[in-house]
């Protein structure tokens, strides 16, 4: 359970940071106020991404193992 939570925290934080920065830049550009817009978007994204990563991570792992034929390990 600890591994699942820590993995979800890391994955959710990384994904929400990268995606928020990218989408904020695409939608609003990188001019003045970008950092504040990014941090606002990231805060909302992080609050959703971490619990989703914790809940969905094991399912994605299971699907990947089946697709790669590793489910017997």
Coordinates of N, CA and C in Angstrom, one line a residue:
X1 N 0.8 -1.2 0.0 CA 0.0 0.0 0.0 C 0.9 1.3 0.0
X2 N 2.0 1.2 0.8 CA 2.9 2.4 0.8 C 3.4 2.7 -0.6
X3 N 3.9 1.6 -1.3 CA 4.4 1.7 -2.6 C 3.4 2.3 -3.6
X4 N 2.2 1.8 -3.5 CA 1.1 2.3 -4.4 C 0.8 3.8 -4.2
X5 N 0.8 4.2 -2.9 CA 0.6 5.6 -2.6 C 1.7 6.5 -3.1
X6 N 3.0 6.1 -2.8 CA 4.1 6.9 -3.2 C 4.3 6.9 -4.7
X7 N 4.0 5.8 -5.3 CA 4.1 5.8 -6.8 C 3.0 6.7 -7.4
X8 N 1.8 6.7 -6.8 CA 0.7 7.6 -7.3 C 1.1 9.0 -7.0
X9 N 1.7 9.4 -5.9 CA 2.1 10.7 -5.6 C 3.1 11.2 -6.7
X10 N 4.1 10.4 -6.9 CA 5.2 10.7 -7.9 C 4.6 10.9 -9.3
X11 N 3.8 9.9 -9.7 CA 3.3 9.9 -11.1 C 2.3 11.0 -11.2
X12 N 1.4 11.2 -10.3 CA 0.4 12.3 -10.4 C 1.1 13.7 -10.4
X13 N 2.1 13.9 -9.6 CA 2.8 15.1 -9.5 C 3.6 15.4 -10.8
X14 N 4.3 14.4 -11.4 CA 5.0 14.6 -12.6 C 4.1 14.9 -13.8
X15 N 3.0 14.1 -13.9 CA 2.1 14.2 -15.0 C 1.4 15.6 -14.9
X16 N 0.9 15.9 -13.7 CA 0.1 17.2 -13.6 C 1.0 18.4 -13.9
X17 N 2.3 18.3 -13.4 CA 3.2 19.4 -13.7 C 3.5 19.6 -15.2
X18 N 3.8 18.5 -15.8 CA 4.2 18.6 -17.3 C 2.9 19.0 -18.1
X19 N 1.8 18.4 -17.8 CA 0.6 18.7 -18.6 C 0.1 20.1 -18.4
X20 N 0.1 20.5 -17.1 CA -0.3 21.9 -16.8 C 0.5 22.9 -17.5
X21 N 1.9 22.7 -17.4 CA 2.8 23.7 -18.0 C 2.5 23.7 -19.5
X22 N 2.4 22.6 -20.2 CA 2.2 22.5 -21.6 C 0.9 23.2 -22.0
X23 N -0.2 22.7 -21.4 CA -1.5 23.3 -21.8 C -1.6 24.7 -21.5
X24 N -1.1 25.2 -20.3 CA -1.1 26.6 -20.0 C -0.4 27.4 -21.1
X25 N 0.8 26.9 -21.5 CA 1.6 27.6 -22.5 C 0.9 27.6 -23.8
X26 N 0.3 26.5 -24.2 CA -0.4 26.4 -25.5 C -1.6 27.4 -25.5
X27 N -2.4 27.4 -24.4 CA -3.6 28.2 -24.3 C -3.4 29.7 -24.1
X28 N -2.3 30.1 -23.4 CA -2.2 31.5 -23.0 C -0.8 32.1 -23.4
X29 N 0.1 31.3 -23.8 CA 1.4 31.8 -24.2 C 2.3 31.9 -22.9
X30 N 3.5 32.3 -23.1 CA 4.5 32.3 -22.0 C 4.8 33.7 -21.5
X31 N 4.0 34.7 -21.8 CA 4.2 36.0 -21.4 C 4.1 36.3 -19.9
X32 N 3.9 37.6 -19.6 CA 3.8 37.9 -18.2 C 2.6 37.2 -17.5
X33 N 2.8 36.8 -16.3 CA 1.7 36.1 -15.6 C 1.6 34.6 -15.9
X34 N 2.6 34.1 -16.7 CA 2.5 32.7 -17.0 C 2.7 31.8 -15.7
X35 N 3.6 32.2 -14.9 CA 3.9 31.4 -13.7 C 2.7 31.3 -12.8
X36 N 2.0 32.4 -12.6 CA 0.8 32.4 -11.8 C -0.3 31.5 -12.4
X37 N -0.5 31.7 -13.8 CA -1.5 30.9 -14.5 C -1.2 29.4 -14.4
X38 N 0.1 29.1 -14.6 CA 0.5 27.7 -14.5 C 0.3 27.1 -13.1
X39 N 0.7 27.8 -12.1 CA 0.6 27.3 -10.7 C -0.9 27.1 -10.3
X40 N -1.8 28.0 -10.8 CA -3.2 27.9 -10.6 C -3.7 26.6 -11.2
X41 N -3.4 26.4 -12.5 CA -3.8 25.2 -13.2 C -3.2 24.0 -12.6
X42 N -1.9 24.0 -12.2 CA -1.3 22.9 -11.7 C -1.9 22.5 -10.3
X43 N -2.3 23.4 -9.5 CA -2.9 23.1 -8.2 C -4.2 22.3 -8.4
X44 N -5.0 22.7 -9.4 CA -6.2 22.0 -9.6 C -5.9 20.6 -10.2
X45 N -5.0 20.6 -11.2 CA -4.7 19.3 -11.8 C -4.1 18.3 -10.8
X46 N -3.2 18.8 -10.0 CA -2.6 17.9 -9.0 C -3.6 17.3 -8.1
X47 N -4.6 18.1 -7.6 CA -5.6 17.6 -6.7 C -6.4 16.4 -7.4
X48 N -6.5 16.5 -8.7 CA -7.3 15.4 -9.4 C -6.3 14.2 -9.8
X49 N -5.1 14.6 -10.2 CA -4.2 13.6 -10.8 C -3.7 12.6 -9.7
X50 N -3.4 13.0 -8.5 CA -2.8 12.1 -7.5 C -3.8 11.0 -7.1
X51 N -5.0 11.4 -6.7 CA -5.9 10.3 -6.4 C -6.2 9.3 -7.6
X52 N -6.3 9.9 -8.8 CA -6.6 9.1 -10.0 C -5.4 8.2 -10.2
X53 N -4.2 8.7 -10.1 CA -3.0 7.8 -10.3 C -2.9 6.7 -9.2
X54 N -3.3 7.0 -8.0 CA -3.3 6.0 -6.9 C -4.3 4.9 -7.2
X55 N -5.5 5.3 -7.7 CA -6.6 4.4 -8.0 C -6.4 3.6 -9.3
X56 N -5.9 4.3 -10.3 CA -5.9 3.7 -11.6 C -4.5 3.0 -11.9
X57 N -3.5 3.4 -11.2 CA -2.1 2.9 -11.4 C -2.1 1.4 -11.4
X58 N -2.6 0.7 -10.4 CA -2.6 -0.8 -10.4 C -3.3 -1.4 -11.6
X59 N -4.4 -0.8 -12.0 CA -5.2 -1.3 -13.2 C -4.3 -1.2 -14.4
X60 N -3.7 -0.1 -14.6 CA -2.8 0.1 -15.8 C -1.6 -0.9 -15.7
X61 N -1.1 -1.1 -14.6 CA 0.0 -2.0 -14.4 C -0.5 -3.4 -14.8
X62 N -1.6 -3.8 -14.3 CA -2.2 -5.1 -14.6 C -2.4 -5.3 -16.1
X63 N -3.0 -4.3 -16.8 CA -3.2 -4.3 -18.2 C -1.9 -4.4 -19.0
X64 N -0.9 -3.7 -18.6 CA 0.4 -3.7 -19.2 C 1.1 -5.1 -19.1
X65 N 1.0 -5.7 -17.9 CA 1.5 -7.0 -17.7 C 0.8 -8.0 -18.6
X66 N -0.5 -7.9 -18.8 CA -1.2 -8.8 -19.6 C -0.8 -8.6 -21.1
X67 N -0.7 -7.4 -21.5 CA -0.3 -7.1 -22.9 C 1.1 -7.6 -23.3
X68 N 2.0 -7.6 -22.3 CA 3.3 -8.0 -22.5 C 3.5 -9.5 -22.2
X69 N 2.5 -10.1 -21.7 CA 2.6 -11.5 -21.4 C 3.4 -11.8 -20.1
X70 N 3.3 -10.8 -19.2 CA 4.1 -11.0 -17.9 C 3.2 -11.2 -16.7
X71 N 1.9 -11.5 -17.0 CA 1.0 -11.7 -15.9 C 1.2 -13.0 -15.1
X72 N 2.0 -13.9 -15.6 CA 2.3 -15.1 -14.9 C 3.4 -14.9 -13.8
X73 N 4.1 -13.7 -13.9 CA 5.2 -13.5 -12.9 C 4.7 -12.9 -11.6

